[in-house]
PDB file of C-alpha atoms in Angstrom:
ATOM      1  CA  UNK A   2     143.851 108.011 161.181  1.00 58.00           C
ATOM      2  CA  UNK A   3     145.057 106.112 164.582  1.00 69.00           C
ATOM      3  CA  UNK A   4     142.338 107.670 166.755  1.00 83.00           C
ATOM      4  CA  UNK A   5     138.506 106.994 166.484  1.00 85.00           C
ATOM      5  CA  UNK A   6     137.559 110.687 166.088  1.00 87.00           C
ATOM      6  CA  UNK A   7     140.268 111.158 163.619  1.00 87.00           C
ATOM      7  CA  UNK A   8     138.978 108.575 161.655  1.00 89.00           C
ATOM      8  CA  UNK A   9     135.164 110.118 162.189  1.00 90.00           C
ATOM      9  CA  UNK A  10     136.389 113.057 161.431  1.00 91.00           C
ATOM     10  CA  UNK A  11     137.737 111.769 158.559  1.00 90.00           C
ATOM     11  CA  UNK A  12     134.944 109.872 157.013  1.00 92.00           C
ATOM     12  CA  UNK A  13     132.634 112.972 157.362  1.00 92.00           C
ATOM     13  CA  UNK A  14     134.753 115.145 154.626  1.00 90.00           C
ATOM     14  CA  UNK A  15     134.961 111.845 152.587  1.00 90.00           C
ATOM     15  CA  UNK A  16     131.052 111.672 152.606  1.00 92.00           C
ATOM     16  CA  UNK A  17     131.262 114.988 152.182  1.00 89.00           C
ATOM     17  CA  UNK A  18     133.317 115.184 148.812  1.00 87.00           C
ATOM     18  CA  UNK A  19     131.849 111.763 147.590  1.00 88.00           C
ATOM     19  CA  UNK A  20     128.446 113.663 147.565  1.00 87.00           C
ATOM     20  CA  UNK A  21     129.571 116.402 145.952  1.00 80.00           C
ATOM     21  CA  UNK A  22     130.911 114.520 142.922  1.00 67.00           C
ATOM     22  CA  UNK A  23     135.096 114.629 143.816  1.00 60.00           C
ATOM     23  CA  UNK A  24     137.275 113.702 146.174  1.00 62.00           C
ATOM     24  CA  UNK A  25     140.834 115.098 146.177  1.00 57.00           C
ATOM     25  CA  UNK A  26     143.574 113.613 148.634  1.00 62.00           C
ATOM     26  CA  UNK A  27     147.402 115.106 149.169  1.00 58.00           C
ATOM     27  CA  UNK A  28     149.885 112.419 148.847  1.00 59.00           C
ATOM     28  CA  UNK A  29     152.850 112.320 151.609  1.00 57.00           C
ATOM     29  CA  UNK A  30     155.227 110.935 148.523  1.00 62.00           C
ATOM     30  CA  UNK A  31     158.422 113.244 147.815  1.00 60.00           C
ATOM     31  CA  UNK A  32     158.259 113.931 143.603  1.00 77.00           C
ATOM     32  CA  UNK A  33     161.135 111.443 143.183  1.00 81.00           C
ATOM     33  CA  UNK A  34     158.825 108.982 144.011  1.00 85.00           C
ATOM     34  CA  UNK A  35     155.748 110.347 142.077  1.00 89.00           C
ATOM     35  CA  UNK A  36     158.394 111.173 139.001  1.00 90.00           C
ATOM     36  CA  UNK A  37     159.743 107.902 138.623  1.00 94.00           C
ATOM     37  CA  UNK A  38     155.983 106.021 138.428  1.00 94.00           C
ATOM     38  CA  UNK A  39     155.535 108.280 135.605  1.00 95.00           C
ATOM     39  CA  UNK A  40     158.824 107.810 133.816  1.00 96.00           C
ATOM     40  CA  UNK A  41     157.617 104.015 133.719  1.00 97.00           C
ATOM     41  CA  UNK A  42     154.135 104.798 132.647  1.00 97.00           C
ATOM     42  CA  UNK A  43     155.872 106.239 129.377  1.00 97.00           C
ATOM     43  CA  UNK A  44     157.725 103.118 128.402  1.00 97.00           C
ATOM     44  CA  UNK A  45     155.059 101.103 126.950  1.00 96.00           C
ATOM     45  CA  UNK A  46     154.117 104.345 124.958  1.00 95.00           C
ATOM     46  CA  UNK A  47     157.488 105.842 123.755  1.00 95.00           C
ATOM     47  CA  UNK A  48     159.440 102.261 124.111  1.00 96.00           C
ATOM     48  CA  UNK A  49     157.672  99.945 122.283  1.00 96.00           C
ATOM     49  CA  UNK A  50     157.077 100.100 118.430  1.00 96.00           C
ATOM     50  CA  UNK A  51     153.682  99.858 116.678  1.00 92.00           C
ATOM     51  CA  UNK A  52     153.959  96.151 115.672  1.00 94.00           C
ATOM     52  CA  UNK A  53     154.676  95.318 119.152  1.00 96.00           C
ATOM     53  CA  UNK A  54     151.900  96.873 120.303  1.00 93.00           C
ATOM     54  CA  UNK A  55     149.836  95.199 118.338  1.00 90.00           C
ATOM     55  CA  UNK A  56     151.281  91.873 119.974  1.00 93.00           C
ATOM     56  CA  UNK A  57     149.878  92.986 122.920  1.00 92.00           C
ATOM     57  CA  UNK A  58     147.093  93.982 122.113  1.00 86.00           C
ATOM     58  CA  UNK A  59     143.767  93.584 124.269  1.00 79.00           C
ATOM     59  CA  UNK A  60     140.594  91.624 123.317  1.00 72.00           C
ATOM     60  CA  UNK A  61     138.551  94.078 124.670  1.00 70.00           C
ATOM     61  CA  UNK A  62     135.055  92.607 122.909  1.00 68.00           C
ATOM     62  CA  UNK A  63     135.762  89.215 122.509  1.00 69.00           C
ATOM     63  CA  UNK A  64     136.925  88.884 126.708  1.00 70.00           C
ATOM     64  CA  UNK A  65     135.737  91.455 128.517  1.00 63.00           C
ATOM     65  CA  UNK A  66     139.428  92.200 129.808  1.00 71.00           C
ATOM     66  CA  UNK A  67     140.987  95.563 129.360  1.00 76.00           C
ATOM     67  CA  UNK A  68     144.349  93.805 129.829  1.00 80.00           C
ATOM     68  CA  UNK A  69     146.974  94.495 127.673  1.00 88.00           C
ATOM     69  CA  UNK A  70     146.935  97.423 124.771  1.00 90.00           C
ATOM     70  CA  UNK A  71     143.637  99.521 124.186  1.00 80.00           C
ATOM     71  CA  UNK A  72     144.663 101.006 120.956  1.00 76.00           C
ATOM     72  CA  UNK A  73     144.134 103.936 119.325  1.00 76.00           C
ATOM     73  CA  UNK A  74     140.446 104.208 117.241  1.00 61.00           C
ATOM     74  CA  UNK A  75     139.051 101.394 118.992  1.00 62.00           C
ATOM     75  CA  UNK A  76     136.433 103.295 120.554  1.00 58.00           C
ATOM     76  CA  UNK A  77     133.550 104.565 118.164  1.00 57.00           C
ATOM     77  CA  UNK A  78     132.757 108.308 119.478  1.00 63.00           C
ATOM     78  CA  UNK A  79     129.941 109.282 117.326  1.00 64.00           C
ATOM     79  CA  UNK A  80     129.478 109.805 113.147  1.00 64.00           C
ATOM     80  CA  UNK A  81     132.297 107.672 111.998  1.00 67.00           C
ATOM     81  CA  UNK A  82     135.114 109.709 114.686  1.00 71.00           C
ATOM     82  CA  UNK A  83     136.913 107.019 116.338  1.00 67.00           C
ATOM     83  CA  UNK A  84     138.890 107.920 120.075  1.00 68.00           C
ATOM     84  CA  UNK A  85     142.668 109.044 120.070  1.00 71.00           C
ATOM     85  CA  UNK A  86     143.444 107.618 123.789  1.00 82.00           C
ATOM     86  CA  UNK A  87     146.199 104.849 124.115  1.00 88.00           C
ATOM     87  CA  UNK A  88     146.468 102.741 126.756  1.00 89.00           C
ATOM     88  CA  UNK A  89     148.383  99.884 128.453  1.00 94.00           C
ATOM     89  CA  UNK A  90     146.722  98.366 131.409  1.00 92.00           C
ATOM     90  CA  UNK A  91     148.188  95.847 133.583  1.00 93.00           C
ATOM     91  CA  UNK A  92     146.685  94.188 136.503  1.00 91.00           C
ATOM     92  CA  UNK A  93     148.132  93.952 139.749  1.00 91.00           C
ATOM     93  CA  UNK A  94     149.190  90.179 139.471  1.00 92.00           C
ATOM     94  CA  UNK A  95     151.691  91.529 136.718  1.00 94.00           C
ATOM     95  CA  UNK A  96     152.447  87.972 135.942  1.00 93.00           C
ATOM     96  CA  UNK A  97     148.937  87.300 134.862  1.00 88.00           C
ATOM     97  CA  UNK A  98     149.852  88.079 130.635  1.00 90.00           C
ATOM     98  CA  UNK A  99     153.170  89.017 129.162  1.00 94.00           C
ATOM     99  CA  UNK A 100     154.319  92.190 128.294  1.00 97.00           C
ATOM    100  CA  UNK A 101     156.264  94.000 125.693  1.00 97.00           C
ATOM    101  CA  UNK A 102     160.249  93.737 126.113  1.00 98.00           C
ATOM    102  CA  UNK A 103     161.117  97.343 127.416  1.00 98.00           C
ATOM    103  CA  UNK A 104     158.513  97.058 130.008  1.00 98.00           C
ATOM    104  CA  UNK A 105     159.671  93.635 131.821  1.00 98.00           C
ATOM    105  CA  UNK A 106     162.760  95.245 134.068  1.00 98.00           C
ATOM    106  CA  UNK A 107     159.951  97.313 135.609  1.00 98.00           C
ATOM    107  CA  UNK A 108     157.303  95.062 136.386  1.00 97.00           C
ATOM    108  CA  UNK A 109     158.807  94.199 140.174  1.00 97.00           C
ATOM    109  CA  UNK A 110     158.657  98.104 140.681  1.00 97.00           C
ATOM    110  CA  UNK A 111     155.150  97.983 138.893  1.00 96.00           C
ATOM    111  CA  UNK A 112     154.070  95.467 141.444  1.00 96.00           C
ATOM    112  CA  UNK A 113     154.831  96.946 144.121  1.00 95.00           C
ATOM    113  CA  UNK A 114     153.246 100.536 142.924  1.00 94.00           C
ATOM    114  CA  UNK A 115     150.206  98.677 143.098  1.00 94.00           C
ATOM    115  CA  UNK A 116     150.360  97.160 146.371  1.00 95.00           C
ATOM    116  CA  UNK A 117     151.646 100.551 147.399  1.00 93.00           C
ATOM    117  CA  UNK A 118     147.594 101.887 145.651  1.00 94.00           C
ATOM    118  CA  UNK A 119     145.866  98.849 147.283  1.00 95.00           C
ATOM    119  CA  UNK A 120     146.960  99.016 150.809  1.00 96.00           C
ATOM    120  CA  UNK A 121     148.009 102.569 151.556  1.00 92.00           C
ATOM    121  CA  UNK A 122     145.510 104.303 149.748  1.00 93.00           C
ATOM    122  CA  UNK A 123     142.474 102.248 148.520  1.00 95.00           C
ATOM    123  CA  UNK A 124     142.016 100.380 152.070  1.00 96.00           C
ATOM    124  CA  UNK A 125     142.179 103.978 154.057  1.00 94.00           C
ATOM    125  CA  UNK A 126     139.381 104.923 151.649  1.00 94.00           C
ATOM    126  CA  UNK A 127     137.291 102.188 151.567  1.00 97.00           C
ATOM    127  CA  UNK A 128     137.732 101.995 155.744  1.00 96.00           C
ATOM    128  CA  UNK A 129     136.023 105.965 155.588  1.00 95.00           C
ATOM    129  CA  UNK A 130     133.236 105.407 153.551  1.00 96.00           C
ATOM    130  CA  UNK A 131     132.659 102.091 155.438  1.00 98.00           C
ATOM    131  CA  UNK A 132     132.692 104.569 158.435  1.00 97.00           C
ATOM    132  CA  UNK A 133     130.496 106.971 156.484  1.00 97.00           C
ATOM    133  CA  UNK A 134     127.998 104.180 156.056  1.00 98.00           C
ATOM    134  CA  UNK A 135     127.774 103.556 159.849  1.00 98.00           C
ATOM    135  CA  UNK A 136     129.252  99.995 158.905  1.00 98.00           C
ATOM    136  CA  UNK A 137     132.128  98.059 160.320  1.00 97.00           C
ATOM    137  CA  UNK A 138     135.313  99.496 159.143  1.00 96.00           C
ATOM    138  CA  UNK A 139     136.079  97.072 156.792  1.00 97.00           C
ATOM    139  CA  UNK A 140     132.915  95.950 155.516  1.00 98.00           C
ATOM    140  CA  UNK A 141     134.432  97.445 151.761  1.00 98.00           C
ATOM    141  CA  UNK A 142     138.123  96.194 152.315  1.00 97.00           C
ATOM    142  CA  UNK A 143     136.548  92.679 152.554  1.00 97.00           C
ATOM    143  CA  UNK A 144     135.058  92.289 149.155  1.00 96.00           C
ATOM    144  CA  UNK A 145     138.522  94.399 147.812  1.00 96.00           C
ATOM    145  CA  UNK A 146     140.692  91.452 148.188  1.00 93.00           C
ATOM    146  CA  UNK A 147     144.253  92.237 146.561  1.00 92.00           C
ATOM    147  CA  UNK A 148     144.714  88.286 145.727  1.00 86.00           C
ATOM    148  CA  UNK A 149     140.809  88.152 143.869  1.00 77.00           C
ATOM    149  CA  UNK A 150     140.488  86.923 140.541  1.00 65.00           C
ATOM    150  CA  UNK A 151     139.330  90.114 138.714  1.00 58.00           C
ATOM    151  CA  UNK A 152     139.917  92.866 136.385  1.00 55.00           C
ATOM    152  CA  UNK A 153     139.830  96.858 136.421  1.00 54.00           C
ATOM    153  CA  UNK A 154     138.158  99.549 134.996  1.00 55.00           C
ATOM    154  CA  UNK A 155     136.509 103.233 135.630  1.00 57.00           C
ATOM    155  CA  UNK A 156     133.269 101.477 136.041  1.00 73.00           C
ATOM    156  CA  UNK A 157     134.353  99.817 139.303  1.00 86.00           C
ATOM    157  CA  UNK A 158     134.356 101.452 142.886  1.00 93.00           C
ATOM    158  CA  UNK A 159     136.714 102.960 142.634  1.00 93.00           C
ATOM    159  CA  UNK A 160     139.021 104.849 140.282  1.00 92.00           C
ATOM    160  CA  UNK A 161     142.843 106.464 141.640  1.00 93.00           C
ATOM    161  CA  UNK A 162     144.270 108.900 139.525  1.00 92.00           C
ATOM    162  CA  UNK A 163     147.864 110.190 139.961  1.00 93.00           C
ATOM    163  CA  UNK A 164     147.425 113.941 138.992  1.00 90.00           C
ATOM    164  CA  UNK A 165     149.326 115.591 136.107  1.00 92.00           C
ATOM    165  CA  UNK A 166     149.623 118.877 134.841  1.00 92.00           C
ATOM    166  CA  UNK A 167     147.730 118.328 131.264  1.00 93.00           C
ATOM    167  CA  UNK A 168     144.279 119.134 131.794  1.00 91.00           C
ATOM    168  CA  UNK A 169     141.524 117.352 129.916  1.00 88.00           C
ATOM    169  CA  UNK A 170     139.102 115.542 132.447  1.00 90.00           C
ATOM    170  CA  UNK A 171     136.058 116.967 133.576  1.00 90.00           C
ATOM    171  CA  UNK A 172     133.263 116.176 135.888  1.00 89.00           C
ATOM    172  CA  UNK A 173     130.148 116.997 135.599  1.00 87.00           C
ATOM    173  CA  UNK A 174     129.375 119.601 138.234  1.00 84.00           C
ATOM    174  CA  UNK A 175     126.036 119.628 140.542  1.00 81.00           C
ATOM    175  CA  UNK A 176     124.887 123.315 138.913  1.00 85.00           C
ATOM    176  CA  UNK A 177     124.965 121.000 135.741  1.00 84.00           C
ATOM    177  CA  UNK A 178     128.496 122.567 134.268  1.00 88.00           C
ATOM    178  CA  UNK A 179     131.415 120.739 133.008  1.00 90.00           C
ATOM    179  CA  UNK A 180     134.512 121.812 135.019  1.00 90.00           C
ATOM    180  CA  UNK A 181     138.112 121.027 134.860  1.00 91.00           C
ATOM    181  CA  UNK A 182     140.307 118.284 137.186  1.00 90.00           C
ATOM    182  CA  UNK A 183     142.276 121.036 138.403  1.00 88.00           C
ATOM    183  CA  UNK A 184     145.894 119.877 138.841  1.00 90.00           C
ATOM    184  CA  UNK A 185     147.672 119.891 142.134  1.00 86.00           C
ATOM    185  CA  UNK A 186     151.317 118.534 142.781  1.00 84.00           C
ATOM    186  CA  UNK A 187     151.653 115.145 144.906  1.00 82.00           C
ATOM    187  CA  UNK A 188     147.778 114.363 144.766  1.00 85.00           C
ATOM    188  CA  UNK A 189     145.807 111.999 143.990  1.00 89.00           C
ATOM    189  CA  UNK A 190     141.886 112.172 142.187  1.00 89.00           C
ATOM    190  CA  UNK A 191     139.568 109.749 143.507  1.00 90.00           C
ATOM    191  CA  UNK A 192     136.298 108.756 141.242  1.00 89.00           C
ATOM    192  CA  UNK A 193     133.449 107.018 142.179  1.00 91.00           C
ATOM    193  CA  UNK A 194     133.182 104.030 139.880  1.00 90.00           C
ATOM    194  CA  UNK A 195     129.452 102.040 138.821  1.00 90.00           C
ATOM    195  CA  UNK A 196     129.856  99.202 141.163  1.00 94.00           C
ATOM    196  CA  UNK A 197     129.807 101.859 144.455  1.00 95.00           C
ATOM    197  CA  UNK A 198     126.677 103.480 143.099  1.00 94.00           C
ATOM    198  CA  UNK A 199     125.007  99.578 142.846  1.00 95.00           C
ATOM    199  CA  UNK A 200     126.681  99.081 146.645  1.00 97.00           C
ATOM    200  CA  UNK A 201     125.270 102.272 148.201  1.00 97.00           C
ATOM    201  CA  UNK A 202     121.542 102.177 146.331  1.00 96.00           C
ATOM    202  CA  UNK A 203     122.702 105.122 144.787  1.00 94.00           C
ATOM    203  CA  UNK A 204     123.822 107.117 148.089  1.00 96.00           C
ATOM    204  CA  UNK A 205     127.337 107.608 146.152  1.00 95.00           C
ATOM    205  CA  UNK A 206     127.017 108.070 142.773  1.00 91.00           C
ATOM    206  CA  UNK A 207     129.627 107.095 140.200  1.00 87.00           C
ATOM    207  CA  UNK A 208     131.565 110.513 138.863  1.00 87.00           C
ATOM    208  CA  UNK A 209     129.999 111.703 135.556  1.00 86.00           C
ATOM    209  CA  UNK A 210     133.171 112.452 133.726  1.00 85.00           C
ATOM    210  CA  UNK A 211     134.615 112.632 130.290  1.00 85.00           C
ATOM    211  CA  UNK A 212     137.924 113.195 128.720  1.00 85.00           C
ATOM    212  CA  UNK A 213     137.857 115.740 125.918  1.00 86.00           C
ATOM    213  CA  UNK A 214     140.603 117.899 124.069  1.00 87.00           C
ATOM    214  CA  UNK A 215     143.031 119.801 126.479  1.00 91.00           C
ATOM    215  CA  UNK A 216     142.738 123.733 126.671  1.00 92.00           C
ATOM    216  CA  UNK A 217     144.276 125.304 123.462  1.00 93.00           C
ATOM    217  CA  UNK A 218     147.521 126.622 125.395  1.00 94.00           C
ATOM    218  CA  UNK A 219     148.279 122.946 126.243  1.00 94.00           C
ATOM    219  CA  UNK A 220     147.458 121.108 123.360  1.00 91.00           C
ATOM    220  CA  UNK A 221     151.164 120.987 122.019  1.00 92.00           C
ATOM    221  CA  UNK A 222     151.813 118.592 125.085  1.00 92.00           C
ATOM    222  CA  UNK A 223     151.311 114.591 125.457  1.00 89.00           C
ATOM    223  CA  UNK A 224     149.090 113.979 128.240  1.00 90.00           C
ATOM    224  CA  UNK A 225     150.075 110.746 130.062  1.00 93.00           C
ATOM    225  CA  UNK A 226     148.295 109.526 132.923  1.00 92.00           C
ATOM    226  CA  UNK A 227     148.805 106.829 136.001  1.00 94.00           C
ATOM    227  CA  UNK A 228     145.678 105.603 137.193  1.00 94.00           C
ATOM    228  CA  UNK A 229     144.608 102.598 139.696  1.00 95.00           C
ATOM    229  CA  UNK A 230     141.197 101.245 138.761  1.00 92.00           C
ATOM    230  CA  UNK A 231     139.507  98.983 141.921  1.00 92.00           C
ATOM    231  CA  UNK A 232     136.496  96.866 141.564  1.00 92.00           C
ATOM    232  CA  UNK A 233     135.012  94.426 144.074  1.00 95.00           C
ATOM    233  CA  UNK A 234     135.631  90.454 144.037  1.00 94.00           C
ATOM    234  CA  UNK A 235     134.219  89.040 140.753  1.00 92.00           C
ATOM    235  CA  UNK A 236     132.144  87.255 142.789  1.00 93.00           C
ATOM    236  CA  UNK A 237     130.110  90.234 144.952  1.00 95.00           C
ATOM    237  CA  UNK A 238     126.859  90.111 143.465  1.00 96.00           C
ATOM    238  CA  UNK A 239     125.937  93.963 143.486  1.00 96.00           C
ATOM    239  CA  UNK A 240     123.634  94.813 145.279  1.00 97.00           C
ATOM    240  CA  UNK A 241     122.422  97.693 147.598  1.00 98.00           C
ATOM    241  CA  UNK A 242     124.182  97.457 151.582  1.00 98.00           C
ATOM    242  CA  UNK A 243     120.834  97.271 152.883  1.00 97.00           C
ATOM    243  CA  UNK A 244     122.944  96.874 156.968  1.00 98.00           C
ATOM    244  CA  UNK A 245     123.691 100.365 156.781  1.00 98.00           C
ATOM    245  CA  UNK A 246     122.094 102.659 159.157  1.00 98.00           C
ATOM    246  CA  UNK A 247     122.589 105.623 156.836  1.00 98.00           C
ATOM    247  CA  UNK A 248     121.028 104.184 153.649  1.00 98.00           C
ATOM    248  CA  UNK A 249     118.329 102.895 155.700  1.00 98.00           C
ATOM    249  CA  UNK A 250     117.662 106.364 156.687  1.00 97.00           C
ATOM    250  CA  UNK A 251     117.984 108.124 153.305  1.00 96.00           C
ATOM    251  CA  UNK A 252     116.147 105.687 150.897  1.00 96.00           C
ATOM    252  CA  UNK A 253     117.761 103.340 148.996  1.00 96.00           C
ATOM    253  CA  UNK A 254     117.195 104.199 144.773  1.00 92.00           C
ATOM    254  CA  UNK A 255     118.411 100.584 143.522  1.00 92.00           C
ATOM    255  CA  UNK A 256     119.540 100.235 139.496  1.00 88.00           C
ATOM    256  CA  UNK A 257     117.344  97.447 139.412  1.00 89.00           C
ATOM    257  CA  UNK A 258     115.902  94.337 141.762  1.00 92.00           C
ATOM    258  CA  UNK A 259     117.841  92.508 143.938  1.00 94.00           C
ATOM    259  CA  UNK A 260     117.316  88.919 142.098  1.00 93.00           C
ATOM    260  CA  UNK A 261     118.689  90.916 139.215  1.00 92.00           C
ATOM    261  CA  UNK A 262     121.476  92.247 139.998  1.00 94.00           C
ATOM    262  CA  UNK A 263     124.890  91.207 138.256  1.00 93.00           C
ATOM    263  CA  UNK A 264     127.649  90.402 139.847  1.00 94.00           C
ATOM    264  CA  UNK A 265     130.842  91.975 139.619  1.00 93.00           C
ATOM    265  CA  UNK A 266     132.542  89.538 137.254  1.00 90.00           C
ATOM    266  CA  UNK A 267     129.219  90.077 134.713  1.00 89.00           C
ATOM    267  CA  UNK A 268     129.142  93.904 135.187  1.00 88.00           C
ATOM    268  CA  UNK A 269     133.020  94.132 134.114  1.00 86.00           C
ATOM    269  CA  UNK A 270     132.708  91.874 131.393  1.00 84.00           C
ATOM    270  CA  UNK A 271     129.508  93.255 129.827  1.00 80.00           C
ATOM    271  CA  UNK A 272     130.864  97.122 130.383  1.00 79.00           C
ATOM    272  CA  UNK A 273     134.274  96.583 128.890  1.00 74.00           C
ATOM    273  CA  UNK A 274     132.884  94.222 125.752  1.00 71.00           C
ATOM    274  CA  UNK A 275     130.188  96.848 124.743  1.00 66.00           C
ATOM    275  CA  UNK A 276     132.372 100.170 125.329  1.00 63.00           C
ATOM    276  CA  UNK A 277     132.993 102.254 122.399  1.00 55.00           C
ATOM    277  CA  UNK A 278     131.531  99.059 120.076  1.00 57.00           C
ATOM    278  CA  UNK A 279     127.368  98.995 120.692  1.00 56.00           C
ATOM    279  CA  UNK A 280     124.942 101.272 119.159  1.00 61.00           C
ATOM    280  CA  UNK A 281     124.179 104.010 121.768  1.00 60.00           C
ATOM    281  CA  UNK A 282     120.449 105.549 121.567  1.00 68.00           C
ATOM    282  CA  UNK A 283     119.889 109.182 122.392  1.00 71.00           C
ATOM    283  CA  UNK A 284     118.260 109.699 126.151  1.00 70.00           C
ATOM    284  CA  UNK A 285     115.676 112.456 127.201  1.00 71.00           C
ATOM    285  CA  UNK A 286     118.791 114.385 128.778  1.00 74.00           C
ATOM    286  CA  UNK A 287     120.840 116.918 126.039  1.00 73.00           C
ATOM    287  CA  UNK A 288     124.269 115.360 125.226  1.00 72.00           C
ATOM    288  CA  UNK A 289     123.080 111.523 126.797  1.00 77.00           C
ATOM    289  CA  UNK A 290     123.916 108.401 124.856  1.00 72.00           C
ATOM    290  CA  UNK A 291     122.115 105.559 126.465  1.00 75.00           C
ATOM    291  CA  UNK A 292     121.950 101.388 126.258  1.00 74.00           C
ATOM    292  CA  UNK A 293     121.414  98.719 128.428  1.00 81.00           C
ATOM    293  CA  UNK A 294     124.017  96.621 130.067  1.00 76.00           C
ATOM    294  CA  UNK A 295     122.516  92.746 131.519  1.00 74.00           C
ATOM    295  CA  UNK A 296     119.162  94.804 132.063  1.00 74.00           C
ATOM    296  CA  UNK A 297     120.655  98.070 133.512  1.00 79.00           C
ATOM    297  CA  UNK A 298     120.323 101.498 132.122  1.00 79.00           C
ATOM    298  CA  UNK A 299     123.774 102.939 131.662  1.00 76.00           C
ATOM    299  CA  UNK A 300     124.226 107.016 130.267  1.00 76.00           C
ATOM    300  CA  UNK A 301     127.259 108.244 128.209  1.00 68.00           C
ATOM    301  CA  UNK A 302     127.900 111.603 128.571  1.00 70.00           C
ATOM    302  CA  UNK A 303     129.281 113.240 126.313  1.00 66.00           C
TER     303      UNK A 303
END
């Protein structure tokens, strides 16, 4: 990405795959690097017992903050079947909450796998779909501050995903068919999140996914995943980049007026405090949960 017309070149195949739902990157990391990130990612799992988890547990509902332990059967799915997913997130400022004993002699390389996510992979990004935009290159890197008071989530901007060989995400395809996250060694998966569908008037589209069951032939397997979740300052009020040439040329199909727009910090916290806990209502569309979220229509497909 050093020259100009690399980097045009560049943010034309990002606009590209961000319109078409996915956007798949090959990582220049040998597996050593790539096996060892994993390795850690299992410790809180496989190295910590159940009442320790439960020391660390998040308070999902009560805070709006992932942080911390999301354990299993939190999550309501639907007629009294509660979720199977276990997770431990931990924000970048790793000294922000404690953590359980096995995972403190890897924090320092924890920290520095997400500085590695911020500024070698997210900032690229967001530079290209600045650049897709026909805005200045760093028009997104600006409101992605590494040192921002904030959280993370899949309903951010934008959502990293180390690829691994268990297969059970899916994204909803444009023909309107569920297809597999196909795995490929040494890549990453890159998601559209809420907050860049609110930033773009609906240009870029958060990724309609869903986890569900892995194919029978893989099912005997534990499927552990590394993901970086990015969402703007807490303070970015979301709203539409009205600047941009490109959305002024294409229409701009805002969630909802301008005055009334959350910001980030109320869009986190009312997302990660109603997930898997509110009453969903059945939409128009087969297989679409709906509720509202500070006055904006959010679908749950499932």
């Amino acid at each position: 990405m050093q020259s100009a017309e690399d980097r045009a070149r560049l943010a034309s195949q990002v606009q590209d795959a961000l319109l078409s739902s996915e956007l798949k990157l090959g990582l220049k990391l040998i597996s050593k690097q790539t096996d060892r990130m994993f390795d850690i990612a299992d410790i809180p799992f496989a190295g910590v017992s159940d009442e320790e988890k439960q020391v660390y547990a998040g308070t999902m509902k009560q805070t709006g903050s992932y942080q911390g332990y999301k354990l299993r059967q939190y999550w309501h799915i639907d007629a009294g079947v509660r979720d199977q997913l276990e997770h431990y997130n931990i924000n970048r400022d790793v000294t922000k909450r404690g953590h359980p004993e096995a995972v403190r002699p890897f924090l320092p390389e924890i920290k520095e796998f997400g500085r590695f996510n911020h500024f070698n992979v997210l900032h690229p990004i967001l530079r290209l779909i600045a650049l897709s935009l026909e805005l200045p290159e760093d028009a997104l890197v600006n409101i992605h501050n590494y040192d921002a008071v904030g959280e993370t989530y899949d309903f951010g901007s934008i959502t990293i995903l180390w690829s691994q060989p268990v297969a059970a995400l899916q994204i909803l395809a444009k023909d309107g068919n569920w297809r597999w996250v196909r795995h490929i060694d040494n890549a990453l998966v890159v998601n559209a999140g809420d907050a860049l569908d609110f930033l773009t008037g609906g240009y870029y589209k958060g990724t309609i996914h869903r986890v569900v069951q892995p194919p029978p032939d893989q099912q005997q397997y534990t499927r552990l995943g590394v993901f970086y979740f990015v969402m703007p300052d807490d303070s970015i009020k979301l709203v539409p980049m009205r600047e941009s040439p490109v959305l002024q040329r294409v229409g701009i199909n805002a969630r909802c007026e301008d005055s009334d727009a959350p910001t980030m910090e109320e869009w986190r916290k009312g997302r990660t405090s109603a997930y898997g806990q509110s009453e969903l209502k059945s939409g128009q569309e087969k297989g679409v949960e709906e509720e509202i979220i500070n006055g904006v229509l959010v679908r749950h497909y499932n």
